[in-house]
Coordinates of C-alpha atoms in Angstrom, one line a residue:
X1341 CA 3.4 -11.7 -3.5
X1342 CA 1.2 -10.9 -0.5
X1343 CA -1.6 -13.3 0.4
X1344 CA -4.5 -11.7 2.0
X1345 CA -7.1 -13.8 3.8
X1346 CA -10.6 -12.4 3.9
X1347 CA -13.8 -13.5 5.7
X1348 CA -17.2 -12.3 4.7
X1349 CA -20.3 -12.1 6.9
X1350 CA -23.9 -11.0 6.4
X1351 CA -27.5 -12.0 6.9
X1352 CA -29.7 -13.8 4.5
X1353 CA -29.9 -12.1 1.1
X1354 CA -27.4 -9.4 2.1
X1355 CA -25.5 -10.4 -1.0
X1356 CA -22.2 -12.0 0.2
X1357 CA -22.1 -14.6 -2.5
X1358 CA -23.1 -12.0 -5.1
X1359 CA -20.3 -9.6 -3.9
X1360 CA -17.7 -12.4 -4.1
X1361 CA -18.9 -13.5 -7.5
X1362 CA -18.8 -9.9 -8.8
X1363 CA -15.2 -9.6 -7.5
X1364 CA -14.2 -12.8 -9.4
X1365 CA -16.1 -11.7 -12.5
X1366 CA -14.7 -8.2 -12.7
X1367 CA -11.1 -9.3 -12.0
X1368 CA -11.5 -11.9 -14.7
X1369 CA -10.9 -14.7 -12.2
X1370 CA -13.8 -16.9 -13.4
X1371 CA -13.2 -19.6 -16.0
X1372 CA -15.2 -19.5 -19.3
X1373 CA -17.3 -22.6 -18.4
X1374 CA -18.2 -21.1 -15.0
X1375 CA -19.3 -17.8 -16.6
X1376 CA -21.4 -19.8 -19.1
X1377 CA -23.0 -21.8 -16.3
X1378 CA -23.9 -18.6 -14.5
X1379 CA -25.4 -17.1 -17.6
X1380 CA -27.4 -20.3 -18.3
X1381 CA -28.6 -20.6 -14.7
X1382 CA -29.7 -16.9 -14.6
X1383 CA -31.7 -17.3 -17.9
X1384 CA -33.4 -20.5 -16.5
X1385 CA -34.4 -18.6 -13.4
X1386 CA -35.8 -15.8 -15.5
X1387 CA -33.4 -13.2 -14.1
X1388 CA -32.5 -10.1 -16.0
X1389 CA -29.1 -10.1 -14.3
X1390 CA -26.2 -12.5 -13.7
X1391 CA -26.7 -14.7 -10.6
X1392 CA -23.2 -14.6 -9.2
X1393 CA -24.0 -16.7 -6.1
X1394 CA -23.5 -19.7 -8.3
X1395 CA -19.8 -18.9 -8.3
X1396 CA -19.5 -19.5 -4.5
X1397 CA -22.5 -21.5 -3.2
X1398 CA -21.1 -25.1 -3.7
X1399 CA -23.7 -27.2 -1.9
X1400 CA -27.0 -28.1 -3.6
X1401 CA -28.9 -26.9 -0.6
X1402 CA -27.2 -23.5 -0.7
X1403 CA -28.2 -23.0 -4.4
X1404 CA -31.7 -24.2 -3.8
X1405 CA -32.4 -22.0 -0.7
X1406 CA -30.2 -19.1 -1.8
X1407 CA -28.3 -19.1 1.5
X1408 CA -24.8 -19.9 2.6
X1409 CA -24.5 -23.0 4.9
X1410 CA -20.9 -24.1 4.9
X1411 CA -17.6 -22.1 4.8
X1412 CA -16.5 -22.0 1.2
X1413 CA -12.9 -20.9 0.4
X1414 CA -12.4 -19.0 -2.9
X1415 CA -9.1 -18.1 -4.4
X1416 CA -8.2 -15.4 -6.8
X1417 CA -5.3 -13.1 -7.7
X1418 CA -4.6 -9.7 -9.1
X1419 CA -1.3 -8.3 -10.3
X1420 CA -0.6 -7.0 -6.8
X1421 CA -2.0 -9.7 -4.5
X1422 CA -3.3 -13.2 -4.0
X1423 CA -6.6 -13.5 -2.1
X1424 CA -8.3 -16.3 -0.1
X1425 CA -11.9 -15.5 0.8
X1426 CA -13.8 -17.5 3.4
X1427 CA -17.4 -17.1 2.6
X1428 CA -19.0 -17.8 6.0
X1429 CA -22.7 -18.3 6.8
X1430 CA -24.4 -15.5 8.8
X1431 CA -27.2 -17.5 10.5
X1432 CA -27.0 -17.8 14.3
X1433 CA -27.1 -21.6 14.0
X1434 CA -23.9 -21.4 12.0
X1435 CA -21.9 -19.3 14.5
X1436 CA -19.3 -22.1 14.7
X1437 CA -18.8 -21.9 10.9
X1438 CA -18.3 -18.2 11.0
X1439 CA -15.8 -18.4 13.8
X1440 CA -13.9 -21.1 11.8
X1441 CA -13.8 -18.9 8.7
X1442 CA -12.8 -15.7 10.5
X1443 CA -10.2 -17.3 12.8
X1444 CA -7.5 -17.3 10.1
X1445 CA -8.5 -14.1 8.3
X1446 CA -6.8 -10.7 8.5
X1447 CA -9.6 -8.8 6.9
X1448 CA -13.4 -9.1 7.3
X1449 CA -16.1 -7.8 5.1
X1450 CA -19.4 -7.3 6.9
X1451 CA -22.3 -6.8 4.5
X1452 CA -25.4 -4.8 5.4
X1453 CA -28.6 -4.5 3.3
X1454 CA -29.1 -0.8 2.8
X1455 CA -32.9 -1.4 3.1
X1456 CA -32.6 -3.0 6.6
X1457 CA -29.6 -1.2 8.1
X1458 CA -27.8 -2.5 11.3
X1459 CA -29.7 -5.5 12.6
X1460 CA -29.1 -8.2 15.3
X1461 CA -27.0 -10.3 13.0
X1462 CA -24.7 -7.3 12.4
X1463 CA -24.0 -7.2 16.1
X1464 CA -23.1 -10.9 16.1
X1465 CA -20.8 -10.6 13.1
X1466 CA -19.0 -7.6 14.5
X1467 CA -18.8 -9.2 18.0
X1468 CA -17.1 -12.3 16.5
X1469 CA -14.6 -10.1 14.6
X1470 CA -13.8 -8.3 17.9
X1471 CA -13.4 -11.7 19.7
X1472 CA -11.0 -12.9 17.0
X1473 CA -9.2 -9.6 16.8
X1474 CA -9.6 -9.2 13.1
X1475 CA -7.7 -5.9 12.6
X1476 CA -9.3 -4.7 9.3
X1477 CA -13.1 -4.6 8.9
X1478 CA -14.9 -3.3 5.8
X1479 CA -18.5 -2.5 6.3
X1480 CA -20.0 -3.0 2.9
X1481 CA -23.4 -1.3 2.7
X1482 CA -24.9 -3.2 -0.2
X1483 CA -28.0 -2.9 -2.4
X1484 CA -27.7 0.8 -2.7
X1485 CA -29.5 0.5 -6.0
X1486 CA -32.7 -0.4 -4.0
X1487 CA -32.6 2.8 -2.0
X1488 CA -32.0 5.1 -5.0
X1489 CA -28.3 5.3 -4.1
X1490 CA -29.2 7.6 -1.2
X1491 CA -26.3 9.3 0.6
X1492 CA -28.7 9.9 3.5
X1493 CA -29.4 6.2 3.9
X1494 CA -25.6 5.4 3.8
X1495 CA -24.8 8.1 6.4
X1496 CA -27.6 6.8 8.7
X1497 CA -26.3 3.2 8.6
X1498 CA -22.7 4.4 9.0
X1499 CA -23.7 6.4 12.1
X1500 CA -25.5 3.3 13.6
X1501 CA -22.5 1.1 13.0
X1502 CA -20.2 3.7 14.6
X1503 CA -22.4 3.5 17.7
X1504 CA -21.9 -0.2 17.7
X1505 CA -18.2 0.2 17.1
X1506 CA -18.0 2.3 20.3
X1507 CA -18.8 -0.9 22.3
X1508 CA -15.8 -2.7 21.0
X1509 CA -12.8 -3.3 23.3
X1510 CA -10.5 -3.9 20.4
X1511 CA -9.5 -0.3 19.8
X1512 CA -6.7 -1.1 17.3
X1513 CA -9.4 -2.3 14.8
X1514 CA -9.7 -0.2 11.6
X1515 CA -13.3 0.1 10.3
X1516 CA -14.0 1.4 6.8
X1517 CA -17.4 2.0 5.1
X1518 CA -18.2 1.5 1.4
X1519 CA -21.6 1.9 -0.3
X1520 CA -22.0 -0.5 -3.1
X1521 CA -24.3 -2.4 -5.5
X1522 CA -22.8 -5.9 -5.8
X1523 CA -25.3 -7.0 -8.4
X1524 CA -24.4 -4.1 -10.7
X1525 CA -20.8 -3.9 -9.8
X1526 CA -20.9 -0.4 -8.3
X1527 CA -17.9 0.3 -6.0
X1528 CA -16.8 -3.4 -6.0
X1529 CA -14.0 -3.2 -8.6
X1530 CA -15.0 -0.1 -10.5
X1531 CA -16.3 3.2 -9.2
X1532 CA -20.1 3.7 -9.3
X1533 CA -21.4 6.6 -11.4
X1534 CA -24.6 6.5 -9.4
X1535 CA -22.9 7.5 -6.2
X1536 CA -20.8 10.6 -7.1
X1537 CA -21.2 11.8 -3.4
X1538 CA -18.9 8.9 -2.4
X1539 CA -15.2 9.8 -3.0
X1540 CA -13.6 6.8 -1.2
X1541 CA -12.1 3.6 -2.5
X1542 CA -13.9 0.6 -4.1
X1543 CA -13.7 -2.7 -2.3
X1544 CA -10.9 -4.0 -4.4
X1545 CA -8.9 -0.7 -4.2
X1546 CA -9.1 -0.9 -0.4
X1547 CA -7.9 -4.5 -0.4
X1548 CA -5.1 -3.8 -2.8
X1549 CA -3.9 -1.0 -0.6
X1550 CA -3.5 -3.1 2.5
X1551 CA 0.0 -4.2 3.4
X1552 CA 1.1 -7.0 5.8
X1553 CA 2.0 -4.6 8.5
X1554 CA -1.5 -3.1 8.3
X1555 CA -3.3 -6.4 9.1
X1556 CA -0.9 -8.4 11.2
X1557 CA -0.6 -7.8 15.0
X1558 CA 3.0 -7.7 16.2
X1559 CA 3.8 -9.7 19.3
X1560 CA 6.6 -11.7 20.8
X1561 CA 8.4 -14.2 18.5
X1562 CA 7.0 -17.8 18.9
X1563 CA 8.4 -20.7 16.9
X1564 CA 6.5 -24.0 17.5
X1565 CA 8.6 -26.9 16.2
X1566 CA 6.8 -29.0 13.6
X1567 CA 9.5 -31.4 12.9
X1568 CA 13.2 -32.1 13.4
X1569 CA 15.3 -32.4 10.2
X1570 CA 18.1 -34.9 10.2
X1571 CA 19.1 -35.8 6.5
X1572 CA 22.0 -38.0 7.5
X1573 CA 23.5 -37.7 4.0
X1574 CA 27.2 -37.4 3.3
X1575 CA 26.8 -33.7 2.6
X1576 CA 24.7 -33.0 5.7
X1577 CA 25.9 -35.8 8.0
X1578 CA 25.7 -33.8 11.2
X1579 CA 22.8 -31.4 10.2
X1580 CA 20.1 -30.9 12.8
X1581 CA 17.5 -28.3 12.0
X1582 CA 14.1 -27.4 13.5
X1583 CA 11.3 -26.6 11.0
X1584 CA 8.1 -24.7 11.6
X1585 CA 6.4 -21.4 11.1
X1586 CA 7.4 -18.2 12.9
X1587 CA 4.7 -16.2 14.6
X1588 CA 4.5 -12.8 16.3
X1589 CA 7.8 -11.2 15.4
X1590 CA 11.2 -11.6 13.7
X1591 CA 14.1 -13.7 14.8
X1592 CA 17.8 -13.2 13.9
X1593 CA 21.0 -15.2 13.8
X1594 CA 22.7 -14.7 17.1
X1595 CA 19.5 -14.3 19.1
X1596 CA 19.6 -16.0 22.5
X1597 CA 16.7 -18.4 22.6
X1598 CA 15.1 -20.8 25.1
X1599 CA 13.5 -24.1 24.2
X1600 CA 10.2 -24.9 26.0
X1601 CA 9.3 -26.8 28.1
X1602 CA 12.8 -27.9 29.0
X1603 CA 14.0 -24.3 29.4
X1604 CA 17.3 -25.2 27.7
X1605 CA 19.1 -22.2 26.3
X1606 CA 21.0 -21.7 23.1
X1607 CA 21.6 -19.3 20.2
X1608 CA 20.3 -19.2 16.6
X1609 CA 23.3 -20.1 14.4
X1610 CA 21.5 -20.3 11.0
X1611 CA 18.1 -19.6 9.4
X1612 CA 17.2 -21.6 6.3
X1613 CA 14.5 -20.9 3.8
X1614 CA 14.5 -23.7 1.2
X1615 CA 18.0 -23.7 -0.2
X1616 CA 19.0 -20.3 1.0
X1617 CA 20.2 -18.9 4.4
X1618 CA 19.2 -15.6 5.9
X1619 CA 20.3 -13.5 8.8
X1620 CA 16.7 -12.7 9.8
X1621 CA 13.3 -14.3 9.4
X1622 CA 10.0 -12.2 9.7
X1623 CA 6.7 -13.3 11.2
X1624 CA 4.8 -15.6 9.0
X1625 CA 7.9 -17.3 7.5
X1626 CA 8.1 -21.1 7.3
X1627 CA 11.8 -21.7 8.1
X1628 CA 14.3 -24.1 9.5
X1629 CA 16.4 -23.0 12.4
X1630 CA 19.8 -24.3 13.5
X1631 CA 21.1 -23.8 17.1
X1632 CA 24.6 -23.4 18.3
X1633 CA 24.7 -26.4 20.6
X1634 CA 23.3 -29.9 20.1
X1635 CA 20.3 -30.0 22.5
X1636 CA 17.2 -32.1 22.7
X1637 CA 14.4 -30.5 20.7
X1638 CA 11.3 -32.4 19.5
X1639 CA 8.0 -31.8 17.8
X1640 CA 5.6 -29.9 20.1
X1641 CA 8.5 -27.9 21.7
X1642 CA 8.6 -24.1 21.2
X1643 CA 11.6 -21.9 20.6
X1644 CA 11.3 -18.3 22.0
X1645 CA 13.7 -15.5 22.6
X1646 CA 15.2 -15.9 26.1
X1647 CA 14.0 -12.4 27.2
X1648 CA 10.5 -13.0 25.9
X1649 CA 9.3 -16.1 27.8
X1650 CA 5.5 -16.9 27.6
X1651 CA 3.3 -17.9 30.5
X1652 CA 3.8 -21.5 31.6
X1653 CA 0.8 -22.8 33.5
X1654 CA -1.5 -25.8 34.1
X1655 CA -4.7 -23.8 34.8
X1656 CA -6.1 -21.5 32.1
X1657 CA -9.1 -19.2 31.8
X1658 CA -10.5 -19.2 28.3
X1659 CA -13.3 -18.0 26.0
X1660 CA -14.7 -21.1 24.2
X1661 CA -16.9 -21.2 21.1
X1662 CA -18.6 -24.6 21.3
X1663 CA -19.0 -26.6 18.1
X1664 CA -20.3 -30.0 19.2
X1665 CA -23.9 -31.2 19.4
X1666 CA -22.9 -32.8 22.7
X1667 CA -23.0 -30.0 25.4
X1668 CA -19.9 -28.9 27.2
X1669 CA -20.2 -29.6 30.9
X1670 CA -17.8 -29.4 33.9
X1671 CA -15.8 -32.5 34.6
X1672 CA -15.4 -33.7 31.0
X1673 CA -12.0 -34.4 29.5
X1674 CA -10.7 -33.3 26.1
X1675 CA -7.4 -33.0 24.3
X1676 CA -6.2 -29.5 23.8
X1677 CA -4.3 -28.9 20.5
X1678 CA -2.2 -25.8 21.1
X1679 CA 0.1 -25.1 18.1
X1680 CA 2.0 -28.4 17.7
X1681 CA 1.5 -29.4 21.3
X1682 CA -1.3 -31.8 22.4
X1683 CA -2.3 -32.0 26.1
X1684 CA -5.0 -33.8 28.0
X1685 CA -7.4 -31.3 29.7
X1686 CA -10.3 -31.4 32.1
X1687 CA -13.1 -28.8 32.1
X1688 CA -13.0 -27.4 35.7
X1689 CA -16.0 -25.0 35.4
X1690 CA -18.2 -23.0 33.0
X1691 CA -18.8 -19.5 34.4
X1692 CA -21.1 -18.0 31.8
X1693 CA -22.3 -17.6 28.3
X1694 CA -21.4 -14.4 26.4
X1695 CA -24.1 -12.7 24.4
X1696 CA -22.9 -11.9 20.9
X1697 CA -25.2 -8.8 20.7
X1698 CA -23.1 -7.0 23.3
X1699 CA -25.8 -7.3 26.0
X1700 CA -23.4 -8.9 28.4
X1701 CA -23.1 -12.4 30.0
X1702 CA -25.5 -14.9 31.6
X1703 CA -24.6 -17.3 34.3
X1704 CA -24.4 -20.9 32.9
X1705 CA -23.3 -24.4 33.8
X1706 CA -22.9 -25.7 30.3
X1707 CA -22.4 -24.6 26.7
X1708 CA -24.6 -25.8 23.8
X1709 CA -23.6 -25.8 20.1
X1710 CA -22.8 -22.4 18.8
X1711 CA -22.7 -20.8 22.3
X1712 CA -19.7 -18.8 23.5
X1713 CA -18.7 -18.8 27.1
X1714 CA -16.0 -18.4 29.7
X1715 CA -14.5 -21.7 30.7
X1716 CA -11.8 -22.7 33.2
X1717 CA -9.6 -25.6 32.2
X1718 CA -7.0 -27.7 34.1
X1719 CA -4.2 -29.3 32.1
X1720 CA -2.3 -32.6 32.6
X1721 CA 1.0 -30.7 32.0
X1722 CA 1.9 -27.0 31.5
X1723 CA 1.2 -25.1 28.3
X1724 CA 3.5 -22.3 27.2
X1725 CA 1.2 -19.6 26.0
X1726 CA 0.3 -16.0 25.7
X1727 CA -3.1 -14.3 26.2
X1728 CA -4.9 -14.3 22.8
X1729 CA -5.1 -10.5 22.9
X1730 CA -1.3 -10.4 23.1
X1731 CA -0.4 -13.1 20.6
X1732 CA -3.2 -14.6 18.5
X1733 CA -1.2 -17.6 17.3
X1734 CA 0.0 -18.6 20.8
X1735 CA -3.3 -17.9 22.6
X1736 CA -5.7 -20.0 20.6
X1737 CA -6.4 -23.7 20.8
X1738 CA -8.9 -26.4 19.8
X1739 CA -10.6 -28.9 22.0
X1740 CA -10.7 -32.5 20.6
X1741 CA -13.2 -35.1 21.8
X1742 CA -11.1 -38.1 23.0
X1743 CA -13.8 -40.6 22.0
X1744 CA -14.7 -39.4 18.5
X1745 CA -11.5 -37.4 17.6
X1746 CA -13.7 -34.5 16.4
X1747 CA -13.0 -30.9 16.9
X1748 CA -15.5 -30.0 19.6
X1749 CA -14.6 -26.4 20.3
X1750 CA -12.2 -23.6 19.7
X1751 CA -10.8 -21.5 22.6
X1752 CA -9.0 -18.3 23.2
X1753 CA -6.8 -18.0 26.4
X1754 CA -7.5 -14.9 28.5

């Protein structure tokens, strides 16, 4: 069964948590006690509707203020798919949380309040989805019940967003527009009788219709080695396998491969998945690979096809989203975690900050928390990488503070 990872984004009171709660409720994914808690809470608040935000807002502060602060992950399934929703906060002060939630998602739902239309926050949410190259974006124009289900309002917001979309540099992105009323369930799982002028899909129908090849970007095959498997049992006395997750593209038995950083060459002799062997593994597969000859391969190495070598360099230009309260300045040292490889790095320079409203860049010498900027980094030893826009998995990294061991920033190699 396909697993689809979704990120949501929206401003205060746009109805993200309500939309997710409605999805869970209408797909019968909520437990009986959760439904009872929602009903009880709604009565206590004097609502004449069910307050579905209780299904997702986990922190007390979130429930009290009616806003989303942290990234909550919600899991549910239908007969066709399993879903993981990252409910991300929309406030500018939580930009880092939104980047975190969207970084592993294949689909993004951007909510817009039909009464407010496209606002500054909408620009920010769309910018981050462009930056992270999320291939499928659903623009959910919510609260249509508060504008009398007006087709004219919907078309005006759609036209405004299309003007924003024209500024995107990620032309492979697919943007869909759905008018809905999350609180009433209109066009979430079931079609709304109040919007007969809309003949498109509901949110769930759209998600159900997506396939892996629709939302994954194809690239060159990259296999970071997570561990070396040596059972040393009687049955597998000489077995030596390399386990990890395959990214970018497929790999086959017989493919000529190169191990990085040693540049040692070999061929794939077997591909294992649990207790079965296959002639080919597709991108996204967690597998164990055997090579024809016994060569030195360790955790942190990467196996690639010999005719698809990545860039191997010690100086990289990156886009960094800063997540630490301590500002990023030139001259500081961090650890870079790139796939399974960890390298000491020094910040050479900070060129600018990038405005998330598409207004351009500003010259800067430091990055504060939640700011995004262009940063040059020098490494203690070469990384084997691709540009993020060519291979997302092999072009992203995190920066780790050497003193506190906290994740200080996330970066994307240009």
